[in-house]
């Protein structure tokens, strides 16, 4: 016997039954929402069954009946006289899961009303049971998640739907968008033996229950409004510099807008390598390599990388897992956290913040504006070179893309001579890391100045 049937058979009042079904959703902080449950067999040895499905109801509609939508239905309204027969429940209530015809069989799929989202992508039909699809999270860049989880145990079926996917449509706390649909759980419970001691229930605006009995059999139909509880984002084992008082505090995984509780997350330079696997560095942003329309604000220096906590929270967990260790290695200087440009843009709301960018960030912004496609094709990122080999490769790419070659500059200058040797891999004497970075910044300044004067 399925776990839901087992629990329900222990209930003695309809109130207990309703509260149990509510609790399944009120206490669920996982990543997936139970969307369809089918357990037991009314005509068979179990002599009982339980079926549950999820519908999305417009918040302006009351629940004044049960089963607001027929099971797995998805259709166009066929009423000829819309003024006399207009049924708002047909128009503004939608099954989350519907049927699709596929190779002479019916398979489960997400209601097509919900699949126009650009982050939703179908992969095909899985095991002739359901439409397999993925969702690329808008909050966590490049985080791919299966939309549906399907499980079959004997004759019982369970189908769950990604909460990240649903969050774009359902009313909930901290919603990024204006949403108007609420979750309603619709269920049917049948049993050959009535085990309930009390069958009365006072229907209300959040639940409508219909009970019928016949010759000892009982059938309960219900529609219950439940909250949408987002998945519980775990607190990361990092320290955050609080923006207001500059003291270290624990991570806040719910901070996605920074309006009331902002802070800075600092990483040592070792985090560059992990971030560069998934992002390009341009200006004061990192840009998703898989989707260049997505970016995250970041401040980076030769010895550290700094995120606003709200921006850090947008990183995929797989990236956080790689870089969090480098947060623990930082020697915090609470008086010198972000650059002047970042301060002017984000905290001072200055229109002229770009004039405070360092030379490499200025050149990166120009390349993003003029040569972004060709630059990304050549895997160009504006990060501080670790050695002369990386620096030489950077100079070659800049020359190739911009056509600004070193022979444009004063050939008698010691710095131009050094840059030429680095580009041509002929530099013999090693430079200190500080000297390489200083030369890198001067090179970026000169190229930027030359380009802007053209």
Tab-separated table of N, CA, C and O in Angstrom, residues 309-430:
chain	number	residue	atom	x	y	z
A	309	UNK	N	26.575	39.838	-2.210
A	309	UNK	CA	25.971	38.563	-1.796
A	309	UNK	C	24.810	38.165	-2.703
A	309	UNK	O	24.656	36.989	-3.044
A	310	UNK	N	23.985	39.133	-3.107
A	310	UNK	CA	22.849	38.826	-3.984
A	310	UNK	C	23.316	38.287	-5.331
A	310	UNK	O	22.660	37.426	-5.924
A	311	UNK	N	24.455	38.776	-5.824
A	311	UNK	CA	25.007	38.284	-7.089
A	311	UNK	C	25.640	36.906	-6.903
A	311	UNK	O	25.491	36.020	-7.756
A	312	UNK	N	26.340	36.721	-5.808
A	312	UNK	CA	26.915	35.403	-5.504
A	312	UNK	C	25.834	34.339	-5.461
A	312	UNK	O	26.017	33.213	-5.958
A	313	UNK	N	24.678	34.665	-4.890
A	313	UNK	CA	23.592	33.696	-4.761
A	313	UNK	C	23.048	33.242	-6.107
A	313	UNK	O	22.386	32.207	-6.202
A	314	UNK	N	23.308	34.008	-7.164
A	314	UNK	CA	22.844	33.627	-8.500
A	314	UNK	C	23.750	32.596	-9.161
A	314	UNK	O	23.382	32.011	-10.178
A	315	UNK	N	24.922	32.378	-8.597
A	315	UNK	CA	25.826	31.368	-9.162
A	315	UNK	C	25.247	29.973	-8.966
A	315	UNK	O	24.609	29.691	-7.947
A	316	UNK	N	25.451	29.071	-9.924
A	316	UNK	CA	25.018	27.685	-9.724
A	316	UNK	C	25.731	27.054	-8.536
A	316	UNK	O	26.878	27.388	-8.226
A	317	UNK	N	25.066	26.130	-7.879
A	317	UNK	CA	25.664	25.471	-6.722
A	317	UNK	C	26.972	24.769	-7.094
A	317	UNK	O	27.906	24.707	-6.293
A	318	UNK	N	27.032	24.237	-8.324
A	318	UNK	CA	28.251	23.522	-8.714
A	318	UNK	C	29.451	24.473	-8.779
A	318	UNK	O	30.588	24.065	-8.518
A	319	UNK	N	29.206	25.745	-9.115
A	319	UNK	CA	30.284	26.740	-9.112
A	319	UNK	C	30.631	27.136	-7.679
A	319	UNK	O	31.804	27.235	-7.305
A	320	UNK	N	29.600	27.346	-6.863
A	320	UNK	CA	29.847	27.694	-5.459
A	320	UNK	C	30.657	26.609	-4.763
A	320	UNK	O	31.547	26.907	-3.952
A	321	UNK	N	30.325	25.359	-5.064
A	321	UNK	CA	31.059	24.255	-4.436
A	321	UNK	C	32.555	24.328	-4.740
A	321	UNK	O	33.382	23.916	-3.920
A	322	UNK	N	32.895	24.837	-5.918
A	322	UNK	CA	34.303	24.910	-6.311
A	322	UNK	C	35.030	26.105	-5.702
A	322	UNK	O	36.224	26.025	-5.419
A	323	UNK	N	34.327	27.225	-5.509
A	323	UNK	CA	35.024	28.449	-5.094
A	323	UNK	C	34.905	28.759	-3.609
A	323	UNK	O	35.683	29.576	-3.091
A	324	UNK	N	33.951	28.129	-2.914
A	324	UNK	CA	33.726	28.497	-1.506
A	324	UNK	C	34.969	28.319	-0.654
A	324	UNK	O	35.192	29.074	0.299
A	325	UNK	N	35.779	27.316	-0.964
A	325	UNK	CA	36.991	27.079	-0.182
A	325	UNK	C	37.919	28.292	-0.198
A	325	UNK	O	38.654	28.549	0.756
A	326	UNK	N	37.877	29.064	-1.280
A	326	UNK	CA	38.773	30.215	-1.406
A	326	UNK	C	38.252	31.438	-0.651
A	326	UNK	O	38.965	32.416	-0.493
A	327	UNK	N	37.044	31.365	-0.166
A	327	UNK	CA	36.544	32.412	0.732
A	327	UNK	C	37.220	32.317	2.091
A	327	UNK	O	37.471	33.324	2.756
A	328	UNK	N	37.544	31.110	2.489
A	328	UNK	CA	38.152	30.917	3.808
A	328	UNK	C	39.620	31.360	3.852
A	328	UNK	O	40.182	31.554	4.921
A	329	UNK	N	40.209	31.515	2.674
A	329	UNK	CA	41.632	31.866	2.620
A	329	UNK	C	41.873	33.373	2.571
A	329	UNK	O	43.017	33.825	2.549
A	330	UNK	N	40.799	34.159	2.554
A	330	UNK	CA	40.935	35.599	2.384
A	330	UNK	C	41.333	36.264	3.690
A	330	UNK	O	40.781	35.975	4.747
A	331	UNK	N	42.319	37.170	3.605
A	331	UNK	CA	42.640	38.049	4.731
A	331	UNK	C	41.834	39.321	4.525
A	331	UNK	O	42.118	40.114	3.643
A	332	UNK	N	40.800	39.504	5.326
A	332	UNK	CA	39.840	40.573	5.077
A	332	UNK	C	40.406	41.946	5.425
A	332	UNK	O	40.937	42.164	6.515
A	333	UNK	N	40.295	42.843	4.457
A	333	UNK	CA	40.574	44.257	4.704
A	333	UNK	C	39.228	44.969	4.613
A	333	UNK	O	38.719	45.240	3.529
A	334	UNK	N	38.618	45.204	5.739
A	334	UNK	CA	37.250	45.700	5.762
A	334	UNK	C	37.134	47.148	5.295
A	334	UNK	O	36.029	47.652	5.107
A	335	UNK	N	38.249	47.820	5.089
A	335	UNK	CA	38.194	49.214	4.650
A	335	UNK	C	38.433	49.368	3.151
A	335	UNK	O	38.343	50.459	2.619
A	336	UNK	N	38.788	48.286	2.485
A	336	UNK	CA	39.100	48.365	1.054
A	336	UNK	C	38.529	47.123	0.383
A	336	UNK	O	39.246	46.180	0.084
A	337	UNK	N	37.210	47.165	0.119
A	337	UNK	CA	36.526	45.957	-0.334
A	337	UNK	C	36.272	45.986	-1.833
A	337	UNK	O	36.611	45.050	-2.547
A	338	UNK	N	35.652	47.061	-2.317
A	338	UNK	CA	35.296	47.137	-3.737
A	338	UNK	C	36.009	48.313	-4.389
A	338	UNK	O	36.530	49.212	-3.719
A	339	UNK	N	35.992	48.306	-5.706
A	339	UNK	CA	36.669	49.357	-6.469
A	339	UNK	C	35.854	50.647	-6.448
A	339	UNK	O	34.658	50.654	-6.123
A	340	UNK	N	36.503	51.737	-6.828
A	340	UNK	CA	35.827	53.026	-6.925
A	340	UNK	C	34.696	52.970	-7.948
A	340	UNK	O	33.608	53.512	-7.730
A	341	UNK	N	34.933	52.305	-9.076
A	341	UNK	CA	33.910	52.207	-10.115
A	341	UNK	C	32.683	51.468	-9.604
A	341	UNK	O	31.541	51.893	-9.832
A	342	UNK	N	32.887	50.327	-8.915
A	342	UNK	CA	31.761	49.572	-8.384
A	342	UNK	C	31.010	50.378	-7.334
A	342	UNK	O	29.772	50.376	-7.284
A	343	UNK	N	31.754	51.085	-6.494
A	343	UNK	CA	31.121	51.913	-5.476
A	343	UNK	C	30.246	52.987	-6.115
A	343	UNK	O	29.102	53.201	-5.714
A	344	UNK	N	30.782	53.649	-7.133
A	344	UNK	CA	30.028	54.731	-7.776
A	344	UNK	C	28.792	54.204	-8.498
A	344	UNK	O	27.740	54.831	-8.486
A	345	UNK	N	28.913	53.045	-9.130
A	345	UNK	CA	27.779	52.506	-9.879
A	345	UNK	C	26.692	51.967	-8.963
A	345	UNK	O	25.515	52.291	-9.110
A	346	UNK	N	27.076	51.125	-7.989
A	346	UNK	CA	26.091	50.411	-7.194
A	346	UNK	C	25.643	51.147	-5.940
A	346	UNK	O	24.471	51.086	-5.571
A	347	UNK	N	26.550	51.811	-5.289
A	347	UNK	CA	26.223	52.404	-3.991
A	347	UNK	C	26.005	53.907	-4.058
A	347	UNK	O	25.251	54.463	-3.252
A	348	UNK	N	26.650	54.571	-5.018
A	348	UNK	CA	26.494	56.016	-5.137
A	348	UNK	C	25.569	56.401	-6.287
A	348	UNK	O	25.244	57.577	-6.462
A	349	UNK	N	25.167	55.383	-7.083
A	349	UNK	CA	24.252	55.592	-8.218
A	349	UNK	C	24.710	56.733	-9.122
A	349	UNK	O	23.918	57.565	-9.560
A	350	UNK	N	26.001	56.745	-9.427
A	350	UNK	CA	26.574	57.807	-10.240
A	350	UNK	C	26.456	57.481	-11.720
A	350	UNK	O	26.740	56.357	-12.146
A	351	UNK	N	26.058	58.471	-12.525
A	351	UNK	CA	25.970	58.281	-13.968
A	351	UNK	C	27.369	58.151	-14.588
A	351	UNK	O	27.544	57.524	-15.622
A	352	UNK	N	28.361	58.726	-13.959
A	352	UNK	CA	29.700	58.744	-14.545
A	352	UNK	C	30.633	57.708	-13.959
A	352	UNK	O	31.855	57.910	-13.945
A	353	UNK	N	30.079	56.587	-13.543
A	353	UNK	CA	30.893	55.589	-12.863
A	353	UNK	C	31.973	54.987	-13.755
A	353	UNK	O	33.036	54.571	-13.272
A	354	UNK	N	31.755	54.939	-15.079
A	354	UNK	CA	32.715	54.274	-15.970
A	354	UNK	C	34.079	54.960	-15.983
A	354	UNK	O	35.086	54.318	-16.261
A	355	UNK	N	34.100	56.257	-15.693
A	355	UNK	CA	35.392	56.961	-15.711
A	355	UNK	C	36.322	56.481	-14.604
A	355	UNK	O	37.525	56.770	-14.616
A	356	UNK	N	35.777	55.731	-13.637
A	356	UNK	CA	36.593	55.215	-12.544
A	356	UNK	C	37.113	53.805	-12.807
A	356	UNK	O	37.824	53.244	-11.979
A	357	UNK	N	36.744	53.239	-13.939
A	357	UNK	CA	37.223	51.895	-14.268
A	357	UNK	C	38.729	51.894	-14.484
A	357	UNK	O	39.290	52.833	-15.061
A	358	UNK	N	39.372	50.822	-14.076
A	358	UNK	CA	40.803	50.668	-14.338
A	358	UNK	C	41.008	50.372	-15.820
A	358	UNK	O	40.065	49.973	-16.523
A	359	UNK	N	42.244	50.550	-16.334
A	359	UNK	CA	42.488	50.429	-17.788
A	359	UNK	C	42.021	49.113	-18.402
A	359	UNK	O	41.489	49.097	-19.509
A	360	UNK	N	42.232	47.998	-17.701
A	360	UNK	CA	41.814	46.708	-18.262
A	360	UNK	C	40.293	46.599	-18.352
A	360	UNK	O	39.744	46.041	-19.302
A	361	UNK	N	39.596	47.167	-17.355
A	361	UNK	CA	38.124	47.131	-17.377
A	361	UNK	C	37.578	48.047	-18.476
A	361	UNK	O	36.566	47.726	-19.119
A	362	UNK	N	38.249	49.180	-18.699
A	362	UNK	CA	37.841	50.085	-19.783
A	362	UNK	C	38.011	49.412	-21.145
A	362	UNK	O	37.139	49.504	-22.020
A	363	UNK	N	39.151	48.752	-21.328
A	363	UNK	CA	39.392	48.074	-22.603
A	363	UNK	C	38.408	46.917	-22.780
A	363	UNK	O	37.891	46.696	-23.885
A	364	UNK	N	38.109	46.204	-21.690
A	364	UNK	CA	37.141	45.103	-21.759
A	364	UNK	C	35.769	45.613	-22.182
A	364	UNK	O	35.084	45.000	-23.004
A	365	UNK	N	35.362	46.752	-21.644
A	365	UNK	CA	34.065	47.328	-22.008
A	365	UNK	C	34.026	47.706	-23.484
A	365	UNK	O	33.016	47.512	-24.169
A	366	UNK	N	35.143	48.235	-23.984
A	366	UNK	CA	35.215	48.612	-25.388
A	366	UNK	C	35.162	47.375	-26.289
A	366	UNK	O	34.488	47.369	-27.326
A	367	UNK	N	35.878	46.325	-25.906
A	367	UNK	CA	35.857	45.088	-26.690
A	367	UNK	C	34.470	44.444	-26.664
A	367	UNK	O	34.025	43.884	-27.663
A	368	UNK	N	33.805	44.539	-25.535
A	368	UNK	CA	32.449	43.984	-25.462
A	368	UNK	C	31.505	44.743	-26.398
A	368	UNK	O	30.619	44.161	-27.008
A	369	UNK	N	31.740	46.027	-26.512
A	369	UNK	CA	30.896	46.863	-27.372
A	369	UNK	C	31.194	46.641	-28.850
A	369	UNK	O	30.278	46.552	-29.672
A	370	UNK	N	32.474	46.502	-29.203
A	370	UNK	CA	32.858	46.463	-30.619
A	370	UNK	C	33.150	45.069	-31.165
A	370	UNK	O	32.887	44.794	-32.344
A	371	UNK	N	33.733	44.212	-30.341
A	371	UNK	CA	34.273	42.958	-30.876
A	371	UNK	C	33.834	41.729	-30.078
A	371	UNK	O	34.533	40.713	-30.066
A	372	UNK	N	32.682	41.791	-29.440
A	372	UNK	CA	32.364	40.752	-28.464
A	372	UNK	C	32.296	39.356	-29.091
A	372	UNK	O	32.847	38.397	-28.550
A	373	UNK	N	31.620	39.216	-30.219
A	373	UNK	CA	31.469	37.887	-30.819
A	373	UNK	C	32.807	37.268	-31.201
A	373	UNK	O	33.088	36.098	-30.907
A	374	UNK	N	33.634	38.062	-31.859
A	374	UNK	CA	34.942	37.526	-32.269
A	374	UNK	C	35.830	37.290	-31.048
A	374	UNK	O	36.632	36.344	-31.021
A	375	UNK	N	35.676	38.106	-30.015
A	375	UNK	CA	36.480	37.937	-28.805
A	375	UNK	C	36.133	36.645	-28.084
A	375	UNK	O	37.024	35.898	-27.653
A	376	UNK	N	34.850	36.365	-27.961
A	376	UNK	CA	34.448	35.127	-27.286
A	376	UNK	C	34.779	33.907	-28.132
A	376	UNK	O	35.074	32.839	-27.598
A	377	UNK	N	34.726	34.055	-29.450
A	377	UNK	CA	35.137	32.948	-30.320
A	377	UNK	C	36.594	32.566	-30.064
A	377	UNK	O	36.974	31.395	-30.191
A	378	UNK	N	37.389	33.564	-29.713
A	378	UNK	CA	38.816	33.318	-29.430
A	378	UNK	C	39.090	33.107	-27.945
A	378	UNK	O	40.232	33.103	-27.505
A	379	UNK	N	37.999	32.973	-27.168
A	379	UNK	CA	38.119	32.677	-25.735
A	379	UNK	C	38.872	33.768	-24.976
A	379	UNK	O	39.625	33.495	-24.039
A	380	UNK	N	38.644	35.008	-25.374
A	380	UNK	CA	39.327	36.130	-24.729
A	380	UNK	C	38.579	36.563	-23.476
A	380	UNK	O	37.390	36.857	-23.516
A	381	UNK	N	39.297	36.613	-22.359
A	381	UNK	CA	38.782	37.161	-21.113
A	381	UNK	C	39.782	38.170	-20.577
A	381	UNK	O	40.997	38.028	-20.787
A	382	UNK	N	39.287	39.167	-19.886
A	382	UNK	CA	40.158	40.217	-19.355
A	382	UNK	C	40.456	39.944	-17.884
A	382	UNK	O	39.916	40.571	-16.978
A	383	UNK	N	41.314	38.962	-17.672
A	383	UNK	CA	41.772	38.650	-16.326
A	383	UNK	C	43.275	38.891	-16.247
A	383	UNK	O	43.978	38.840	-17.254
A	384	UNK	N	43.748	39.134	-15.059
A	384	UNK	CA	45.166	39.439	-14.880
A	384	UNK	C	46.017	38.224	-15.234
A	384	UNK	O	45.751	37.116	-14.751
A	385	UNK	N	47.035	38.380	-16.071
A	385	UNK	CA	47.875	37.233	-16.453
A	385	UNK	C	48.682	36.719	-15.264
A	385	UNK	O	49.201	37.499	-14.452
A	386	UNK	N	48.770	35.399	-15.186
A	386	UNK	CA	49.533	34.782	-14.094
A	386	UNK	C	51.018	34.710	-14.395
A	386	UNK	O	51.834	34.644	-13.481
A	387	UNK	N	51.364	34.722	-15.695
A	387	UNK	CA	52.771	34.606	-16.070
A	387	UNK	C	52.959	35.230	-17.447
A	387	UNK	O	52.002	35.717	-18.072
A	388	UNK	N	54.188	35.189	-17.942
A	388	UNK	CA	54.511	35.822	-19.214
A	388	UNK	C	53.882	35.086	-20.401
A	388	UNK	O	53.561	35.714	-21.418
A	389	UNK	N	53.685	33.778	-20.271
A	389	UNK	CA	53.052	33.022	-21.354
A	389	UNK	C	51.614	33.492	-21.551
A	389	UNK	O	51.178	33.767	-22.677
A	390	UNK	N	50.863	33.592	-20.458
A	390	UNK	CA	49.473	34.068	-20.544
A	390	UNK	C	49.430	35.507	-21.059
A	390	UNK	O	48.559	35.857	-21.868
A	391	UNK	N	50.363	36.322	-20.610
A	391	UNK	CA	50.408	37.714	-21.045
A	391	UNK	C	50.679	37.789	-22.548
A	391	UNK	O	50.047	38.550	-23.283
A	392	UNK	N	51.601	36.971	-23.034
A	392	UNK	CA	51.910	36.966	-24.462
A	392	UNK	C	50.717	36.547	-25.297
A	392	UNK	O	50.439	37.126	-26.358
A	393	UNK	N	49.984	35.541	-24.841
A	393	UNK	CA	48.782	35.099	-25.553
A	393	UNK	C	47.729	36.203	-25.584
A	393	UNK	O	47.039	36.399	-26.590
A	394	UNK	N	47.606	36.937	-24.490
A	394	UNK	CA	46.649	38.041	-24.410
A	394	UNK	C	47.009	39.131	-25.426
A	394	UNK	O	46.142	39.625	-26.162
A	395	UNK	N	48.278	39.501	-25.490
A	395	UNK	CA	48.710	40.540	-26.436
A	395	UNK	C	48.426	40.106	-27.874
A	395	UNK	O	47.923	40.892	-28.682
A	396	UNK	N	48.714	38.869	-28.195
A	396	UNK	CA	48.463	38.376	-29.555
A	396	UNK	C	46.985	38.438	-29.929
A	396	UNK	O	46.626	38.822	-31.045
A	397	UNK	N	46.115	38.083	-28.987
A	397	UNK	CA	44.680	38.133	-29.270
A	397	UNK	C	44.191	39.572	-29.434
A	397	UNK	O	43.386	39.875	-30.314
A	398	UNK	N	44.697	40.468	-28.589
A	398	UNK	CA	44.296	41.877	-28.690
A	398	UNK	C	44.722	42.447	-30.039
A	398	UNK	O	43.957	43.155	-30.711
A	399	UNK	N	45.945	42.131	-30.464
A	399	UNK	CA	46.425	42.626	-31.757
A	399	UNK	C	45.599	42.047	-32.907
A	399	UNK	O	45.240	42.766	-33.854
A	400	UNK	N	45.315	40.769	-32.830
A	400	UNK	CA	44.580	40.110	-33.905
A	400	UNK	C	43.171	40.688	-34.048
A	400	UNK	O	42.683	40.923	-35.157
A	401	UNK	N	42.520	40.950	-32.938
A	401	UNK	CA	41.127	41.412	-32.974
A	401	UNK	C	41.033	42.904	-33.267
A	401	UNK	O	40.240	43.346	-34.102
A	402	UNK	N	41.854	43.694	-32.602
A	402	UNK	CA	41.735	45.161	-32.715
A	402	UNK	C	42.568	45.758	-33.845
A	402	UNK	O	42.332	46.899	-34.256
A	403	UNK	N	43.550	45.013	-34.334
A	403	UNK	CA	44.496	45.489	-35.355
A	403	UNK	C	45.411	46.599	-34.812
A	403	UNK	O	46.081	47.288	-35.575
A	404	UNK	N	45.427	46.762	-33.495
A	404	UNK	CA	46.351	47.713	-32.868
A	404	UNK	C	47.601	46.940	-32.475
A	404	UNK	O	47.629	46.232	-31.470
A	405	UNK	N	48.654	47.073	-33.294
A	405	UNK	CA	49.871	46.330	-33.049
A	405	UNK	C	50.885	47.176	-32.283
A	405	UNK	O	50.821	48.410	-32.272
A	406	UNK	N	51.824	46.492	-31.676
A	406	UNK	CA	52.805	47.185	-30.846
A	406	UNK	C	53.694	48.125	-31.657
A	406	UNK	O	54.271	49.074	-31.105
A	407	UNK	N	53.826	47.899	-32.961
A	407	UNK	CA	54.684	48.779	-33.754
A	407	UNK	C	54.076	50.178	-33.931
A	407	UNK	O	54.708	51.062	-34.496
A	408	UNK	N	52.838	50.371	-33.471
A	408	UNK	CA	52.254	51.710	-33.484
A	408	UNK	C	52.862	52.603	-32.398
A	408	UNK	O	52.771	53.819	-32.467
A	409	UNK	N	53.441	51.977	-31.398
A	409	UNK	CA	53.919	52.732	-30.250
A	409	UNK	C	55.425	52.988	-30.350
A	409	UNK	O	56.114	52.442	-31.214
A	410	UNK	N	55.941	53.781	-29.460
A	410	UNK	CA	57.346	54.175	-29.439
A	410	UNK	C	58.244	52.942	-29.282
A	410	UNK	O	58.294	52.332	-28.223
A	411	UNK	N	58.951	52.612	-30.346
A	411	UNK	CA	59.769	51.409	-30.349
A	411	UNK	C	61.022	51.534	-29.475
A	411	UNK	O	61.683	50.529	-29.192
A	412	UNK	N	61.321	52.757	-29.044
A	412	UNK	CA	62.493	52.955	-28.182
A	412	UNK	C	62.136	52.813	-26.718
A	412	UNK	O	63.017	52.769	-25.848
A	413	UNK	N	60.839	52.762	-26.421
A	413	UNK	CA	60.391	52.660	-25.032
A	413	UNK	C	60.735	51.284	-24.470
A	413	UNK	O	60.526	50.255	-25.118
A	414	UNK	N	61.272	51.283	-23.262
A	414	UNK	CA	61.633	50.019	-22.612
A	414	UNK	C	60.406	49.139	-22.418
A	414	UNK	O	60.482	47.904	-22.532
A	415	UNK	N	59.267	49.780	-22.164
A	415	UNK	CA	58.047	49.002	-21.936
A	415	UNK	C	57.554	48.366	-23.232
A	415	UNK	O	57.110	47.213	-23.239
A	416	UNK	N	57.618	49.088	-24.343
A	416	UNK	CA	57.201	48.531	-25.625
A	416	UNK	C	58.139	47.393	-26.028
A	416	UNK	O	57.705	46.359	-26.546
A	417	UNK	N	59.431	47.580	-25.773
A	417	UNK	CA	60.415	46.513	-26.066
A	417	UNK	C	60.076	45.269	-25.249
A	417	UNK	O	60.083	44.144	-25.762
A	418	UNK	N	59.763	45.478	-23.960
A	418	UNK	CA	59.421	44.342	-23.102
A	418	UNK	C	58.139	43.652	-23.582
A	418	UNK	O	58.068	42.415	-23.647
A	419	UNK	N	57.132	44.435	-23.950
A	419	UNK	CA	55.866	43.873	-24.430
A	419	UNK	C	56.076	43.075	-25.718
A	419	UNK	O	55.478	42.002	-25.900
A	420	UNK	N	56.933	43.580	-26.606
A	420	UNK	CA	57.204	42.888	-27.856
A	420	UNK	C	57.871	41.541	-27.595
A	420	UNK	O	57.535	40.524	-28.220
A	421	UNK	N	58.832	41.531	-26.683
A	421	UNK	CA	59.506	40.273	-26.342
A	421	UNK	C	58.525	39.273	-25.721
A	421	UNK	O	58.564	38.075	-26.014
A	422	UNK	N	57.614	39.787	-24.865
A	422	UNK	CA	56.619	38.903	-24.242
A	422	UNK	C	55.691	38.325	-25.302
A	422	UNK	O	55.391	37.129	-25.311
A	423	UNK	N	55.240	39.174	-26.223
A	423	UNK	CA	54.366	38.714	-27.299
A	423	UNK	C	55.044	37.649	-28.142
A	423	UNK	O	54.435	36.649	-28.526
A	424	UNK	N	56.341	37.845	-28.426
A	424	UNK	CA	57.071	36.944	-29.308
A	424	UNK	C	57.742	35.792	-28.568
A	424	UNK	O	58.554	35.067	-29.149
A	425	UNK	N	57.447	35.648	-27.273
A	425	UNK	CA	58.002	34.584	-26.437
A	425	UNK	C	59.526	34.622	-26.400
A	425	UNK	O	60.195	33.584	-26.322
A	426	UNK	N	60.055	35.845	-26.473
A	426	UNK	CA	61.508	35.996	-26.476
A	426	UNK	C	62.007	36.634	-25.187
A	426	UNK	O	63.185	36.946	-25.057
A	427	UNK	N	61.098	36.843	-24.241
A	427	UNK	CA	61.507	37.501	-23.002
A	427	UNK	C	62.260	36.514	-22.128
A	427	UNK	O	61.772	35.429	-21.836
A	428	UNK	N	63.448	36.876	-21.708
A	428	UNK	CA	64.318	35.947	-20.970
A	428	UNK	C	64.183	36.146	-19.465
A	428	UNK	O	63.930	35.209	-18.718
A	429	UNK	N	64.370	37.359	-19.013
A	429	UNK	CA	64.353	37.628	-17.575
A	429	UNK	C	62.920	37.565	-17.048
A	429	UNK	O	62.006	38.186	-17.607
A	430	UNK	N	62.721	36.834	-15.966
A	430	UNK	CA	61.397	36.755	-15.351
A	430	UNK	C	61.067	38.074	-14.656
A	430	UNK	O	61.929	38.703	-14.040
